[in-house]
Coordinates of C-alpha atoms in Angstrom, one line a residue:
M1 CA 73.1 5.4 75.0
A2 CA 76.8 5.4 74.8
G3 CA 78.4 2.5 73.1
R4 CA 77.1 -0.9 72.0
V5 CA 75.7 -3.6 74.3
D6 CA 75.8 -7.3 73.2
P7 CA 72.8 -9.6 73.8
P8 CA 72.8 -11.2 77.2
D9 CA 73.9 -14.5 75.9
G10 CA 76.6 -13.1 73.7
T11 CA 76.7 -12.9 70.0
P12 CA 74.6 -15.4 68.0
D13 CA 76.2 -18.7 67.0
G14 CA 78.1 -18.4 63.7
G15 CA 78.0 -14.5 63.9
P16 CA 81.1 -12.4 63.9
D17 CA 82.5 -11.2 67.1
G18 CA 83.0 -7.7 66.1
D19 CA 81.1 -5.5 63.8
D20 CA 78.7 -7.7 61.8
E21 CA 78.2 -7.4 58.1
Y22 CA 75.1 -5.1 58.5
R23 CA 76.8 -2.5 60.7
S24 CA 78.0 -0.6 57.7
L25 CA 74.4 0.0 56.5
V26 CA 73.0 3.3 57.6
F27 CA 69.2 3.9 57.4
D28 CA 69.2 7.6 57.4
E29 CA 66.1 9.8 57.2
S30 CA 66.2 10.2 53.3
F31 CA 66.3 6.4 52.8
I32 CA 63.3 5.8 55.1
K33 CA 61.2 8.5 53.4
A34 CA 62.0 7.1 50.0
A35 CA 60.8 3.6 50.9
R36 CA 57.2 2.7 49.9
L37 CA 55.8 -0.1 52.0
Q38 CA 52.5 -1.9 51.7
E39 CA 51.4 -3.7 54.8
F40 CA 48.6 -6.3 54.4
S41 CA 45.9 -6.6 57.0
A42 CA 45.5 -9.7 59.2
Q43 CA 42.5 -10.8 57.1
E44 CA 44.5 -10.5 53.9
R45 CA 47.3 -12.5 55.3
M46 CA 44.9 -15.2 56.5
A47 CA 43.3 -15.4 53.1
D48 CA 46.5 -15.7 51.2
E49 CA 49.4 -17.3 53.1
E50 CA 51.8 -16.3 50.4
H51 CA 51.4 -12.6 51.1
A52 CA 54.2 -11.2 53.1
A53 CA 53.3 -8.9 56.0
V54 CA 55.1 -6.1 54.2
R55 CA 55.8 -5.8 50.5
A56 CA 57.5 -3.1 48.4
R57 CA 55.2 -1.8 45.6
S58 CA 57.0 0.1 42.9
H59 CA 55.8 2.6 40.3
A60 CA 56.6 0.1 37.5
E61 CA 54.4 -2.6 39.1
R62 CA 51.4 -0.3 39.4
R63 CA 51.8 0.9 35.8
G64 CA 52.1 -2.7 34.6
R65 CA 48.9 -3.8 36.4
T66 CA 46.9 -0.9 35.1
G67 CA 48.2 -1.2 31.6
L68 CA 47.6 -4.9 31.4
G69 CA 44.0 -4.6 32.6
F70 CA 43.2 -1.9 30.1
S71 CA 44.8 -3.8 27.2
R72 CA 42.7 -6.9 27.9
Q73 CA 39.4 -4.8 28.0
G74 CA 40.3 -3.1 24.8
L75 CA 41.0 -6.4 23.0
V76 CA 37.7 -7.9 24.2
L77 CA 35.8 -4.8 23.0
V78 CA 37.5 -4.9 19.5
A79 CA 36.7 -8.6 19.2
L80 CA 33.1 -7.9 20.0
I81 CA 32.9 -5.1 17.4
V82 CA 34.5 -7.3 14.7
L83 CA 32.1 -10.2 15.5
A84 CA 29.1 -7.9 15.2
F85 CA 30.2 -6.5 11.8
G86 CA 30.9 -9.9 10.5
T87 CA 27.5 -11.2 11.6
A88 CA 25.8 -8.2 9.9
I89 CA 27.7 -8.8 6.6
Y90 CA 27.0 -12.5 6.7
M91 CA 23.2 -11.9 7.2
G92 CA 23.2 -9.4 4.3
I93 CA 24.8 -11.9 2.0
R94 CA 22.4 -14.6 3.0
N95 CA 19.2 -12.4 2.6
P96 CA 17.2 -14.1 -0.2
Y97 CA 15.2 -10.9 -0.9
P98 CA 17.5 -8.3 -2.4
S99 CA 16.2 -4.9 -1.4
S100 CA 16.0 -2.0 -3.8
V101 CA 16.4 1.7 -2.9
R102 CA 13.0 3.3 -2.5
T103 CA 13.3 7.0 -2.8
G104 CA 9.6 7.8 -3.2
A105 CA 6.6 6.8 -5.2
E106 CA 6.3 8.0 -8.8
P107 CA 3.3 10.3 -9.0
L108 CA 0.2 9.1 -10.8
R109 CA -0.2 10.4 -14.4
S110 CA -3.7 10.4 -15.8
D111 CA -5.7 11.2 -18.9
V112 CA -9.5 11.5 -18.7
L113 CA -11.4 11.9 -22.0
P114 CA -15.2 12.6 -22.0
L115 CA -17.2 11.2 -24.9
A116 CA -20.2 13.1 -26.2
P117 CA -23.2 11.3 -28.0
T118 CA -24.3 12.3 -31.4
G119 CA -28.0 12.1 -30.6
R120 CA -30.4 11.6 -27.7
V121 CA -29.3 9.1 -25.0
P122 CA -31.5 5.9 -25.3
G123 CA -33.5 4.9 -22.2
G124 CA -35.2 1.8 -20.9
T125 CA -34.9 -0.8 -18.2
P126 CA -31.3 -2.0 -17.3
G127 CA -32.0 -5.5 -18.6
D128 CA -33.2 -4.3 -22.0
L129 CA -30.4 -1.9 -22.4
F130 CA -27.7 -4.5 -21.6
E131 CA -29.3 -7.1 -23.8
N132 CA -29.4 -4.7 -26.8
S133 CA -25.8 -3.4 -26.4
P134 CA -22.3 -5.0 -26.8
A135 CA -22.3 -5.2 -22.9
G136 CA -24.9 -8.0 -23.2
R137 CA -22.0 -10.4 -23.8
F138 CA -19.8 -9.1 -20.9
A139 CA -19.4 -10.8 -17.6
T140 CA -21.0 -9.4 -14.5
G141 CA -19.1 -7.7 -11.7
A142 CA -15.8 -9.1 -10.6
D143 CA -16.2 -12.1 -12.9
G144 CA -15.2 -9.8 -15.7
V145 CA -11.8 -9.1 -14.1
A146 CA -10.3 -12.5 -14.8
L147 CA -6.7 -13.5 -14.1
P148 CA -4.5 -14.7 -16.9
P149 CA -2.4 -17.9 -16.7
V150 CA 0.3 -17.4 -14.1
R151 CA 3.9 -18.1 -14.8
S152 CA 7.1 -17.2 -13.0
S153 CA 9.4 -14.6 -14.5
D154 CA 13.2 -14.4 -14.4
H155 CA 13.4 -13.0 -10.9
F156 CA 9.9 -13.5 -9.4
S157 CA 8.3 -16.8 -8.4
E158 CA 4.9 -17.9 -9.6
S159 CA 3.4 -17.1 -6.2
Q160 CA 4.8 -13.5 -6.4
V161 CA 3.4 -13.0 -9.9
L162 CA 0.0 -14.3 -8.7
S163 CA 0.2 -11.9 -5.8
A164 CA 0.7 -9.0 -8.1
L165 CA -2.2 -9.9 -10.3
T166 CA -4.5 -10.6 -7.3
V167 CA -3.7 -7.2 -5.8
A168 CA -4.3 -5.4 -9.1
K169 CA -7.6 -7.2 -9.5
D170 CA -8.6 -6.1 -5.9
Y171 CA -7.8 -2.5 -6.8
I172 CA -9.9 -2.7 -10.0
V173 CA -12.8 -4.2 -8.2
E174 CA -12.8 -1.7 -5.3
S175 CA -12.2 1.3 -7.5
S176 CA -14.6 0.5 -10.3
L177 CA -17.3 -1.9 -9.0
D178 CA -17.9 -1.2 -5.4
P179 CA -21.3 0.6 -5.3
D180 CA -20.3 2.8 -2.4
V181 CA -17.3 4.0 -4.3
V182 CA -19.0 4.4 -7.7
T183 CA -21.8 6.4 -6.2
G184 CA -19.3 8.9 -4.7
G185 CA -19.8 8.1 -1.0
A186 CA -16.6 6.2 -0.1
V187 CA -12.9 6.5 -0.8
R188 CA -11.4 4.4 2.0
P189 CA -11.6 1.0 0.2
V190 CA -9.4 2.4 -2.6
R191 CA -7.0 4.3 -0.3
L192 CA -6.2 1.3 1.8
L193 CA -4.8 -0.6 -1.2
L194 CA -2.4 2.2 -2.2
N195 CA 1.2 2.3 -1.4
P196 CA 1.5 4.8 1.6
R197 CA 3.9 6.9 -0.5
Q198 CA 1.0 7.6 -2.9
Q199 CA -1.7 8.2 -0.3
R200 CA -0.9 11.9 0.0
Q201 CA -1.4 12.5 -3.7
F202 CA -4.6 10.5 -3.5
D203 CA -5.8 12.7 -0.6
R204 CA -5.0 15.9 -2.5
S205 CA -6.9 14.5 -5.6
V206 CA -10.0 13.8 -3.5
E207 CA -10.0 17.0 -1.5
H208 CA -8.9 19.4 -4.2
P209 CA -9.4 17.7 -7.6
R210 CA -8.0 19.4 -10.7
D211 CA -8.0 18.3 -14.3
D212 CA -4.2 18.6 -14.7
G213 CA -3.2 14.9 -15.1
R214 CA -2.0 14.7 -11.5
R215 CA -5.0 15.5 -9.2
S216 CA -8.0 14.0 -10.8
A217 CA -10.1 12.0 -8.3
T218 CA -11.7 10.1 -11.2
A219 CA -8.3 8.8 -12.2
W220 CA -8.0 6.8 -9.0
M221 CA -11.6 5.5 -9.1
V222 CA -14.8 5.6 -11.1
R223 CA -17.3 7.8 -9.2
L224 CA -20.5 9.4 -10.4
D225 CA -21.7 12.9 -9.7
R226 CA -24.2 11.9 -7.1
S227 CA -26.1 15.1 -7.4
K228 CA -27.1 14.1 -10.9
A229 CA -27.0 10.3 -11.3
T230 CA -26.9 7.1 -9.4
L231 CA -26.9 3.4 -10.2
A232 CA -30.0 1.9 -11.7
S233 CA -28.6 -1.6 -11.2
S234 CA -25.7 -2.9 -9.1
K235 CA -24.9 -5.5 -11.8
V236 CA -22.1 -3.8 -13.7
R237 CA -21.0 -5.4 -17.0
V238 CA -17.2 -5.8 -17.4
D239 CA -14.9 -7.0 -20.1
G240 CA -11.1 -6.8 -20.3
T241 CA -7.7 -8.2 -19.6
L242 CA -4.9 -8.3 -17.1
A243 CA -1.3 -8.7 -18.2
V244 CA 2.0 -8.8 -16.2
E245 CA 5.6 -8.5 -17.1
E246 CA 8.9 -8.0 -15.2
V247 CA 10.4 -4.6 -15.7
G248 CA 13.7 -3.7 -13.9
D249 CA 13.6 -4.9 -10.4
G250 CA 9.8 -5.1 -10.2
L251 CA 6.6 -6.3 -11.8
E252 CA 4.3 -4.2 -13.9
V253 CA 0.6 -5.1 -14.3
T254 CA -1.6 -3.6 -17.0
A255 CA -5.4 -3.7 -16.5
D256 CA -7.5 -2.8 -19.5
H257 CA -11.2 -3.0 -19.0
V258 CA -14.6 -1.6 -20.2
F259 CA -17.2 -1.1 -17.5
V260 CA -20.8 -0.5 -18.5
Y261 CA -23.1 0.9 -15.8
A262 CA -26.9 1.3 -15.8
V263 CA -27.6 4.7 -14.4
R264 CA -30.7 6.8 -13.7
P265 CA -31.4 10.3 -12.3
A266 CA -30.4 10.8 -8.7
D267 CA -34.0 11.2 -7.4
G268 CA -34.4 7.8 -5.7
D269 CA -32.7 5.1 -3.8
G270 CA -29.5 4.0 -5.6
G271 CA -26.4 2.1 -4.9
K272 CA -27.0 -1.4 -3.5
N273 CA -30.8 -1.1 -3.7
A274 CA -30.8 0.1 -7.3
D275 CA -32.1 -3.0 -9.0
S276 CA -35.8 -2.1 -8.8
G277 CA -37.9 1.0 -9.2
P278 CA -41.3 1.9 -7.7
A279 CA -43.4 -1.1 -6.6
G280 CA -40.4 -3.4 -7.2
K281 CA -40.3 -2.9 -10.9
P282 CA -37.1 -2.2 -12.8
P283 CA -36.6 1.5 -13.5
R284 CA -37.6 2.4 -17.1
N285 CA -35.7 5.7 -17.2
A286 CA -32.3 4.1 -17.0
S287 CA -29.5 4.6 -19.5
L288 CA -26.1 3.1 -20.0
F289 CA -22.8 4.8 -19.0
S290 CA -19.6 3.3 -20.4
V291 CA -16.1 3.7 -18.9
R292 CA -12.9 2.3 -20.5
R293 CA -10.0 2.3 -18.1
E294 CA -6.4 1.3 -18.7
V295 CA -4.5 1.2 -15.4
R296 CA -0.7 0.5 -15.1
F297 CA 0.5 -0.8 -11.8
R298 CA 4.0 -1.1 -10.4
F299 CA 4.9 -3.7 -7.8
E300 CA 8.2 -3.9 -5.8
R301 CA 8.9 -6.8 -3.5
Q302 CA 7.7 -4.9 -0.4
D303 CA 4.4 -4.1 -2.2
L304 CA 3.9 -7.8 -2.8
R305 CA 4.6 -8.6 0.9
E306 CA 2.3 -5.8 2.2
H307 CA -0.6 -6.4 -0.4
Q308 CA -0.4 -2.8 -1.8
V309 CA -0.2 -1.2 -5.2
T310 CA 1.5 1.8 -6.8
V311 CA -0.6 3.2 -9.6
R312 CA 1.6 4.7 -12.3
Q313 CA -0.7 5.7 -15.1
V314 CA -4.4 5.8 -15.9
A315 CA -6.0 6.4 -19.3
M316 CA -9.8 6.7 -19.2
R317 CA -12.6 7.7 -21.5
A318 CA -16.2 7.8 -20.4
G319 CA -19.6 8.7 -22.0
P320 CA -22.1 9.8 -22.7
M321 CA -21.0 13.2 -21.2
N322 CA -20.9 16.8 -22.1
C323 CA -17.6 17.9 -23.4
G324 CA -17.6 21.0 -21.3
D325 CA -18.0 19.1 -18.0
D326 CA -15.0 18.9 -15.7
P327 CA -14.3 15.2 -15.1
S328 CA -11.7 15.6 -12.4
D329 CA -14.0 15.4 -9.3
A330 CA -16.8 13.2 -10.6
L331 CA -18.3 11.9 -13.8
A332 CA -21.7 13.4 -14.8
P333 CA -23.4 11.0 -17.2
L334 CA -26.0 12.3 -19.7
L335 CA -29.2 10.5 -18.8
A336 CA -32.0 9.0 -20.9
G337 CA -33.4 11.5 -23.4
E338 CA -30.6 14.1 -23.0
R339 CA -28.4 15.5 -25.7
A340 CA -24.8 16.7 -25.6
Q341 CA -24.3 20.4 -25.6
D342 CA -21.0 20.0 -27.6
A343 CA -20.5 16.9 -29.7
G344 CA -16.7 17.5 -29.8
K345 CA -14.4 16.8 -32.7
A346 CA -12.9 13.3 -32.3
G347 CA -14.8 10.1 -32.8
T348 CA -13.9 7.3 -30.3
D349 CA -15.5 4.0 -29.5
P350 CA -15.6 3.3 -25.8
Y351 CA -16.0 -0.5 -26.4
A352 CA -12.6 -0.6 -28.2
R353 CA -9.8 -1.0 -25.7
G354 CA -7.2 0.9 -27.6
R355 CA -5.4 4.0 -26.4
S356 CA -7.4 7.2 -25.9
A357 CA -7.2 9.9 -28.6
A358 CA -5.3 13.0 -27.6
S359 CA -8.3 15.2 -27.5
V360 CA -10.2 17.3 -24.9
C361 CA -13.4 15.5 -25.9
G362 CA -14.5 12.8 -28.3
L363 CA -17.6 11.5 -30.0
L364 CA -19.5 8.5 -28.6
A365 CA -19.2 6.4 -31.8
A366 CA -22.3 4.7 -33.3
S367 CA -20.8 1.3 -32.6
A368 CA -21.8 1.8 -29.0
R369 CA -25.3 1.0 -30.2
P370 CA -24.8 -2.2 -32.2
S371 CA -26.8 -3.0 -35.3
P372 CA -28.7 -6.3 -35.3
D373 CA -27.0 -7.3 -38.6
R374 CA -23.5 -6.6 -37.3
P375 CA -22.5 -8.7 -34.3
Y376 CA -20.1 -7.1 -31.8
R377 CA -16.5 -8.2 -31.8
P378 CA -14.3 -6.5 -29.2
N379 CA -11.1 -5.0 -30.4
R380 CA -8.4 -7.0 -28.7

């Protein structure tokens, strides 16, 4: 078209007659390409009446929206992390049971000393043998493993001290009085009471016993050589003490007991049915076998909660035995009428609950067979 044409009705009211104020603006091609327009759909315009049909959207606005959303998400994430750490620290401070670092169980150390008799081993019925020995005054079975008066310590309650003593007693009963264990047929009752960190050492001791102070099966439990001897009576005589003290961040229990077994040759029914011989009569070829065990236990708080023990040290002497016998796998008692092949060099009384002599073998002292004119008084 050539020239300009006014609207049919002339210029709008109030508008200039000539060139209006917008005639000087020129929308050239570069201006149109540079403009960025956002047109909302009809549905968007109906949903939000404030939206214009067309709105300019600048780079700065897009960056502002994206940055603001990211900042809010980051602040929420940081707040959640701080809250989680604060809760963990608070719960740690409020924990009433301070935990100690458990790096592994201390291995059991043991000392097993055989005691050789000076003469022939006396024989008879279990009842006669017990009545004429110091064991006649001992309690029978678990009654001989009595708990001392229980008191709280500096950092352990009375119930925790009682728990330690009770678990120690359970171990002593299972490892020294259970007929299935003593006759060499069972190990599981003892193993189940051990701290899992000591079970591997226990398994090695049972499967490959060695007399080296670390892998002696008889240190963990009293068990007879079932190829030679069995129980003549299931009523084992017991005398001893239990003591507890707080050491470091745990409790230590010391069990010091003498066990006296009536044994006989392994040519008949033993174990739980060992209280009678042929035709229901008590066996007359029985003899006494004495074992003195001092066992030191360690209890941490987790041990108390899980009803388990850590056995730290065992000192044991047993007789009558031959000095040359290896006591690491099983104990081989000398039976009625037998003599020791080697009487050894050191004299030791199995009824005296002192510490074992540092010797490969010892003598079964004469006080093991008390004189009628000298009453037995245990060495406390």
